[in-house]
Short mmCIF file of C-alpha atoms in Angstrom, two decimals:
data_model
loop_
_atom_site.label_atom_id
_atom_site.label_comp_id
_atom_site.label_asym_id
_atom_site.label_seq_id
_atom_site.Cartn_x
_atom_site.Cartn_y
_atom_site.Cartn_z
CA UNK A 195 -16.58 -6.88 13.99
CA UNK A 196 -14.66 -6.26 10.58
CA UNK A 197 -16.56 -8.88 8.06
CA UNK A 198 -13.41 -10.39 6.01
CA UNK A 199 -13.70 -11.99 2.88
CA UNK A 200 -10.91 -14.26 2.10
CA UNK A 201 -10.35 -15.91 -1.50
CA UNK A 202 -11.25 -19.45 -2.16
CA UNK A 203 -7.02 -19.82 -2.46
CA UNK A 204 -6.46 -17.78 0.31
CA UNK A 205 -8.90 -19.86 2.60
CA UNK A 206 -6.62 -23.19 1.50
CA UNK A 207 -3.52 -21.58 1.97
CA UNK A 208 -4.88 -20.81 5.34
CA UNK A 209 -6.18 -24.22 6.52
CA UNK A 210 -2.99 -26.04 4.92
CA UNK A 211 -0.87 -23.12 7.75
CA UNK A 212 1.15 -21.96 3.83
CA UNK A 213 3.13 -19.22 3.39
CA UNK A 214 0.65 -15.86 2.39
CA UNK A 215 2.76 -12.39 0.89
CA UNK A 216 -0.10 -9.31 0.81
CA UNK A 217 0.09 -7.21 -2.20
CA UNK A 218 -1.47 -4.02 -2.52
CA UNK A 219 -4.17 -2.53 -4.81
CA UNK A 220 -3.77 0.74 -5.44
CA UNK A 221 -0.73 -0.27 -7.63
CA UNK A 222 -4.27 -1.59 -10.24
CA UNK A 223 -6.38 0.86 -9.55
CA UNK A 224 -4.14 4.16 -9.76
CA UNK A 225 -0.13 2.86 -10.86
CA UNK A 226 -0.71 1.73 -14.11
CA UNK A 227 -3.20 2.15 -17.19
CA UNK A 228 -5.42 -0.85 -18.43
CA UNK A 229 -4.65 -3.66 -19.57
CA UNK A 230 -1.07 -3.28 -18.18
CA UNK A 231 -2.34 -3.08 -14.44
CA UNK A 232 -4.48 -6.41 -15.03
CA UNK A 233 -1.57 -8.26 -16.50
CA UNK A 234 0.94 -6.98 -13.73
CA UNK A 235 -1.37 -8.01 -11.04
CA UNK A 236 -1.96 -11.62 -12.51
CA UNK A 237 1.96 -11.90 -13.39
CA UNK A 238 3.03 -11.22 -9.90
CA UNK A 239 0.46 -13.19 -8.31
CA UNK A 240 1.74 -16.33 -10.37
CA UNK A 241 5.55 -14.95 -9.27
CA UNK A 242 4.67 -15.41 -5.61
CA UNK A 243 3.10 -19.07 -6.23
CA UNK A 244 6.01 -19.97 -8.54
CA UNK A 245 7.84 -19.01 -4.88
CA UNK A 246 6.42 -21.30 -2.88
CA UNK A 247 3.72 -18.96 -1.50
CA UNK A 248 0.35 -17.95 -1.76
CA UNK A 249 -0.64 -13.89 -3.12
CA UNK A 250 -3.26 -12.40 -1.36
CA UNK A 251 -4.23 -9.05 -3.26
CA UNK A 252 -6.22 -6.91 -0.67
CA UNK A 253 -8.65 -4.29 -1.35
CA UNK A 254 -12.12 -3.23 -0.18
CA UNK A 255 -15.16 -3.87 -2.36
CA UNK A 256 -18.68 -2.98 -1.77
CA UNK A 257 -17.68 -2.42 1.96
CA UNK A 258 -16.05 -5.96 3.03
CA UNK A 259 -12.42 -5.99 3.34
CA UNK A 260 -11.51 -8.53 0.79
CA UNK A 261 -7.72 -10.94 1.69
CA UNK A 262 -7.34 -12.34 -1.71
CA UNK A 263 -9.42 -11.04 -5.28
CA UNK A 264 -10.60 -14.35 -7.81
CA UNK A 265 -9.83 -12.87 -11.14
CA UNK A 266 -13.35 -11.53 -12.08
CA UNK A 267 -12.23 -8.85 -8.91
CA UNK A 268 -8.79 -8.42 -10.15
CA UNK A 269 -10.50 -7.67 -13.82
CA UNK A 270 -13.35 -5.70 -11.99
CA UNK A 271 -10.63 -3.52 -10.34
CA UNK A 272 -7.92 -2.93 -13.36
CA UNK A 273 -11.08 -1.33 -14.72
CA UNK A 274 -12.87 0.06 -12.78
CA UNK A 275 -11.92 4.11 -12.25
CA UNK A 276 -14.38 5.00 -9.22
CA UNK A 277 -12.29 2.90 -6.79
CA UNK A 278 -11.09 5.48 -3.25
CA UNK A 279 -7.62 5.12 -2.29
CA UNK A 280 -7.53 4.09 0.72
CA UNK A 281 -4.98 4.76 3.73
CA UNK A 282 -5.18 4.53 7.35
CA UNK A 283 -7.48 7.82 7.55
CA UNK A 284 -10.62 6.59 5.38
CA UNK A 285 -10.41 2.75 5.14
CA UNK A 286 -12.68 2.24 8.06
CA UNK A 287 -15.10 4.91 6.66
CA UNK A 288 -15.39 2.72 3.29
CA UNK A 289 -15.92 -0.26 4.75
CA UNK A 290 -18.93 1.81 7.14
CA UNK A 291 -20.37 3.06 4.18
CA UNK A 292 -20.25 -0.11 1.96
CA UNK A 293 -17.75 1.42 -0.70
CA UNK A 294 -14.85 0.02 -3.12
CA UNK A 295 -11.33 1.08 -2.52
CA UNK A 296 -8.01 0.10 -3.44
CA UNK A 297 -5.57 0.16 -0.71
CA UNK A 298 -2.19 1.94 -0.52
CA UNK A 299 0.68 0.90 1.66
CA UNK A 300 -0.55 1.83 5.11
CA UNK A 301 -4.14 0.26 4.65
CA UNK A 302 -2.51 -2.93 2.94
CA UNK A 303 -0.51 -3.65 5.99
CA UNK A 304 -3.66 -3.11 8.09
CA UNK A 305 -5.58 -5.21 6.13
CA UNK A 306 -2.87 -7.68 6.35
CA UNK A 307 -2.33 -7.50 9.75
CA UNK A 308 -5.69 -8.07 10.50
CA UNK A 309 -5.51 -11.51 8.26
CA UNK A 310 -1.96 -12.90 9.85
CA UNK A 311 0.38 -12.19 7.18
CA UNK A 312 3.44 -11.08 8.23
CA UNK A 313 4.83 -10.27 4.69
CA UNK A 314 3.73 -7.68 2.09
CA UNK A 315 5.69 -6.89 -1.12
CA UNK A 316 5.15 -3.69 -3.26
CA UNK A 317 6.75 -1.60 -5.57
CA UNK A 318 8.04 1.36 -3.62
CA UNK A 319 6.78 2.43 -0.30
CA UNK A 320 5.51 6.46 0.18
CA UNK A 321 7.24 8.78 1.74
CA UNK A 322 8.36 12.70 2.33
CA UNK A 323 7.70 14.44 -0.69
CA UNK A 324 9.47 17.07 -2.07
CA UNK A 325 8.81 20.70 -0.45
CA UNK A 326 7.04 19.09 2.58
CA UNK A 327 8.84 21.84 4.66
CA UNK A 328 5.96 24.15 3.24
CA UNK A 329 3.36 21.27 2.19
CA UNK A 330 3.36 19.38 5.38
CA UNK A 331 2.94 16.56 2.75
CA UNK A 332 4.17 13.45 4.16
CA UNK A 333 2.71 9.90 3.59
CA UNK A 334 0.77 7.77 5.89
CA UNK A 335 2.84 5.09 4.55
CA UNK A 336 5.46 5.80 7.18
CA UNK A 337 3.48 6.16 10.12
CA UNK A 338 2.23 2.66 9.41
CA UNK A 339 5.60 1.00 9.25
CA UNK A 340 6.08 1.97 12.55
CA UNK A 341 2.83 0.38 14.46
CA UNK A 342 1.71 -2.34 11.77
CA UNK A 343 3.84 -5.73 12.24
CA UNK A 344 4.04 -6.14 8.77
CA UNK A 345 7.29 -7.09 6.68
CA UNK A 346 7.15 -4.40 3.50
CA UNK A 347 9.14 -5.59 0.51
CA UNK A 348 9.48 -2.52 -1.98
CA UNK A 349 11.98 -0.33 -4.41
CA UNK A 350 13.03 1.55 -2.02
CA UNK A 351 10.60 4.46 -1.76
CA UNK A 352 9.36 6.13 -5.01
CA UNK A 353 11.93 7.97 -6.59
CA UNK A 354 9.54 11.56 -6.77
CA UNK A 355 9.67 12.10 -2.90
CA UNK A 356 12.47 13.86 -1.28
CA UNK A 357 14.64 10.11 0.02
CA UNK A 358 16.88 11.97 2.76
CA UNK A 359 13.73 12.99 4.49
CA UNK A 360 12.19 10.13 3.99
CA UNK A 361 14.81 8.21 5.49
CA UNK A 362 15.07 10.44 8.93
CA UNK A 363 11.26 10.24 9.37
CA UNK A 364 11.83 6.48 9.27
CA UNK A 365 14.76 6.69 11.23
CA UNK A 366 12.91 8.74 13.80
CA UNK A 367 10.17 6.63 14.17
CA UNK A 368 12.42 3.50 14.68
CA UNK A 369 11.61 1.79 11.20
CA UNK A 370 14.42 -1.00 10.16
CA UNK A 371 15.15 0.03 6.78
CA UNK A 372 17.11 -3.16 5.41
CA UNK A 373 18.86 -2.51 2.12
CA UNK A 374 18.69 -6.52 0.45
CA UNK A 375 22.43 -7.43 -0.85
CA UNK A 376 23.61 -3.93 -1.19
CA UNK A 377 24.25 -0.97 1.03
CA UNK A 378 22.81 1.52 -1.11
CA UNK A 379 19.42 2.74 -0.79
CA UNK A 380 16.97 1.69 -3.97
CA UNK A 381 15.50 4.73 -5.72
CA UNK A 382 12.58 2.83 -7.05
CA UNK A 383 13.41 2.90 -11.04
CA UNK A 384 16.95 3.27 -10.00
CA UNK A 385 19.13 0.75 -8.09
CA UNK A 386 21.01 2.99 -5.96
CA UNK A 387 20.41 6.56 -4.82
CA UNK A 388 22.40 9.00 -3.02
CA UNK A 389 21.95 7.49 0.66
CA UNK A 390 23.10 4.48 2.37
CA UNK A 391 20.83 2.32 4.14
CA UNK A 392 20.85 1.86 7.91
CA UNK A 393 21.13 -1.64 7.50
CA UNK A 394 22.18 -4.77 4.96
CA UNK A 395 20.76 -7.97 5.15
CA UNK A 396 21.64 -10.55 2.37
CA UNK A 397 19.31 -13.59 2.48
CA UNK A 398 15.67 -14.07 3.19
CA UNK A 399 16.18 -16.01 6.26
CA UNK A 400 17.83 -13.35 8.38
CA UNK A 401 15.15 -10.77 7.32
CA UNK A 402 12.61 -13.33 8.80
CA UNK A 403 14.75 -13.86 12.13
CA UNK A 404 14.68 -9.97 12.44
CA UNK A 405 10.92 -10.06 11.93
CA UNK A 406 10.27 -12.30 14.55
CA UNK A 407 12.63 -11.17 17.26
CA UNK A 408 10.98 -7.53 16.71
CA UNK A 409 8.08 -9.17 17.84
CA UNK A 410 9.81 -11.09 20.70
CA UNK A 411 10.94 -7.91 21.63
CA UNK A 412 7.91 -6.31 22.15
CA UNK A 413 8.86 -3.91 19.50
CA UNK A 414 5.84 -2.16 17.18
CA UNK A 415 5.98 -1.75 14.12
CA UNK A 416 7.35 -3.53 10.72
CA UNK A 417 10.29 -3.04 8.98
CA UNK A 418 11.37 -1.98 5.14
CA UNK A 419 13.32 -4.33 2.91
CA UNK A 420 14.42 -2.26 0.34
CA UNK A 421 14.95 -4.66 -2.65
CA UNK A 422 16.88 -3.07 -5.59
CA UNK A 423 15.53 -3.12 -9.02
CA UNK A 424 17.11 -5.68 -11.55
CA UNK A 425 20.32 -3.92 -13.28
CA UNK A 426 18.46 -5.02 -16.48
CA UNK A 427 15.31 -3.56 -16.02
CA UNK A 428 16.70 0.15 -14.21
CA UNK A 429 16.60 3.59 -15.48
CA UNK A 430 20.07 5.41 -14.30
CA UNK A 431 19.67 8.28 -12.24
CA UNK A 432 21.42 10.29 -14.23
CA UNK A 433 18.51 9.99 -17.04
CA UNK A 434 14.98 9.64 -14.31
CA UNK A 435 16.42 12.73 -12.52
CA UNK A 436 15.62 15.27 -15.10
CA UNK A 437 12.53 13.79 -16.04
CA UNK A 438 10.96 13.93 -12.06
CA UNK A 439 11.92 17.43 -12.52
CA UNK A 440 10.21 18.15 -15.20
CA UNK A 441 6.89 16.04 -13.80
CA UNK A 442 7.12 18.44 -10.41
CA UNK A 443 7.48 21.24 -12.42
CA UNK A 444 4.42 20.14 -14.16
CA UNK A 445 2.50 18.93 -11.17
CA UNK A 446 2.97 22.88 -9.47
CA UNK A 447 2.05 24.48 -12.88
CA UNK A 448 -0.83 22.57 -12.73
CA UNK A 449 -1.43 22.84 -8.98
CA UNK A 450 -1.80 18.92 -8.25
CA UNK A 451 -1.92 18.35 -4.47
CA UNK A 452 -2.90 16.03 -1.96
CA UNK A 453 -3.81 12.51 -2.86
CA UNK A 454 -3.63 13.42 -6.71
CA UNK A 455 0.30 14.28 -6.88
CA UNK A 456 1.73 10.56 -6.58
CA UNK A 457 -0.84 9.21 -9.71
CA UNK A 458 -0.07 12.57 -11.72
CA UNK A 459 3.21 12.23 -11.50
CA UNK A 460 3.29 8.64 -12.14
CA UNK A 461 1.67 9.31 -15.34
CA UNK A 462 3.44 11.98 -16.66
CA UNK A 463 6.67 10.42 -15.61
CA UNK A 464 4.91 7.30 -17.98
CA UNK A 465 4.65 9.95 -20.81
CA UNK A 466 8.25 11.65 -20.26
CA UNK A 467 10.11 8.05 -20.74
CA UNK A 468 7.76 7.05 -23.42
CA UNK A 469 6.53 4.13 -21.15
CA UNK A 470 10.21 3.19 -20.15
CA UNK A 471 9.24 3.83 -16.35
CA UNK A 472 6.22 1.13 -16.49
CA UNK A 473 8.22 -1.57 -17.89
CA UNK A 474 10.85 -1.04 -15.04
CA UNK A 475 7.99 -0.68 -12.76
CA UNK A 476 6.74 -4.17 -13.52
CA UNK A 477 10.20 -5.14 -13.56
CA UNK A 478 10.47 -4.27 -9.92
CA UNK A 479 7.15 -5.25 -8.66
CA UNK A 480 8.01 -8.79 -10.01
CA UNK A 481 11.55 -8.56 -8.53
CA UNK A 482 10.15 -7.92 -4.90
CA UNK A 483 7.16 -10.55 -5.10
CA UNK A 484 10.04 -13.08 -5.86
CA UNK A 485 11.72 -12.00 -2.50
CA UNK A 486 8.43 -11.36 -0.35
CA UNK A 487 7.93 -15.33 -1.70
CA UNK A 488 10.89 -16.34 -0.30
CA UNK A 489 11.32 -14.11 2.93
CA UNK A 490 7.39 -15.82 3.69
CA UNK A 491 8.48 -18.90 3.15
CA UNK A 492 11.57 -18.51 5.61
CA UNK A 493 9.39 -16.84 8.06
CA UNK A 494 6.98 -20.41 8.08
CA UNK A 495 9.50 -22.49 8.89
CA UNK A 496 10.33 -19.99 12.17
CA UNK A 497 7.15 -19.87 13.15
CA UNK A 498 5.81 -23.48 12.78
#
């Protein structure tokens, strides 16, 4: 058996049968620089109670799969720069071993699968990246959406990865991709991108229904609610576009593969805009925690 740790809040959000929305760590650990990834996490935590809901931040530490961090964890985390990142492939091996790791998409949704939460929100979900016809390089994150019955809020899918591919992979392993109040698919800093969404849902209570009659269904898998990015807080395409370029350039010159090429880019992307991306990148994270609030919330009243 899995030995789970749950917060003291999430434990009372439990007993009291309240809405819970899973947020990921890896956003801490290896999205943002410290003291920005402490503040984010502690902001969007108190968006998600401000919604009527209760956060609970997963990650592994010192090999117990924690649902819910107190805020010595969260602090522990933001600073700490040993931390794995964890996906389907190795999360089981760190909890064996009694290691710390910070969970991406895929291993969030396990983690809250394995806890009952039926709704995660995120900032943008991984994907196909660019040149995977040669790399092979596609994420995890995908794969997961397809067996985990987990409803991911995000950005869209990061904005670096090649979003036409992404989109058929998800199409071809029968992943609702739900564009919220638009028909445009997000581009993570960006509110629209190129490609159209399979589908448009426009309130929180619909997204629920669809969540539960998947499950009525028999269907596997989750589905993606791809939540655009305030017009306030975006970066046009027209002005990211040239600056990804530049960070993939950079990322081949440098020969950055495997796990390393989504944090590298990240950063350098962080340098390019002179720190413009990371305040949209808040911006967003905050944006989708205030819908994975209310699509919880709408999914308790379903299911109770």
């Amino acid at each position: 058996m899995i030995e789970i740790r749950y917060s003291a809040e999430v434990n009372k959000a439990r007993a009291e049968n309240r809405p819970l929305v899973a947020l990921e760590s890896t956003i801490i650990t290896h999205g943002m620089p410290y003291p920005q990834n402490l503040e984010m996490a502690r902001d969007v935590e108190q968006v998600i109670r401000e919604g009527g809901a209760t956060p609970a931040t997963i990650a592994v530490i010192e090999g117990q799969l924690c649902i819910g961090l107190d805020d010595a964890q969260l602090e522990g985390l933001a600073q700490t720069r040993g931390a794995a990142k964890l996906s389907r492939a190795d999360m089981a091996a760190c909890l064996a071993t009694g290691g710390t790791g910070a969970t991406t998409v895929a291993a969030t949704m396990i983690g809250a699968a394995q806890a009952g939460i039926g709704v995660f929100a995120t900032g943008g979900i991984g994907g196909v990246h660019r040149g995977a016809e040669q790399s092979f390089d596609i994420s995890a994150d995908l794969q997961e959406l397809s067996r985990t019955a987990v409803t991911v809020v995000a950005a869209g899918a990061k904005a670096i990865l090649d979003l036409s591919k992404t989109l058929e992979v998800l199409e071809t392993l029968g992943v609702p991709v739900i564009a919220y109040g638009q028909q445009a698919f997000p581009a993570f800093w960006s509110a629209t991108s190129a490609y159209a969404a399979p589908l448009r849902m426009d309130d929180p209570e619909t997204i629920a229904r669809a969540h539960v009659a998947r499950g009525a269904l028999g269907i596997s898998g989750g589905q993606l609610v791809a939540n655009p990015i305030p017009a306030a807080a975006e970066i046009p395409r027209a002005e990211i576009d040239p600056v990804i370029a530049r960070a993939l350039a950079d990322a081949r010159t440098h020969k950055i593969g495997g796990k390393d090429v989504t944090p590298y880019l990240l950063q350098r992307i962080f340098e390019l805009t002179e720190g413009r991306s990371l305040t949209a990148n808040i911006a967003l994270v905050r944006n989708n925690a205030r819908l994975g609030a209310k699509i919880a919330c709408a999914l308790g009243k379903i299911v109770t």
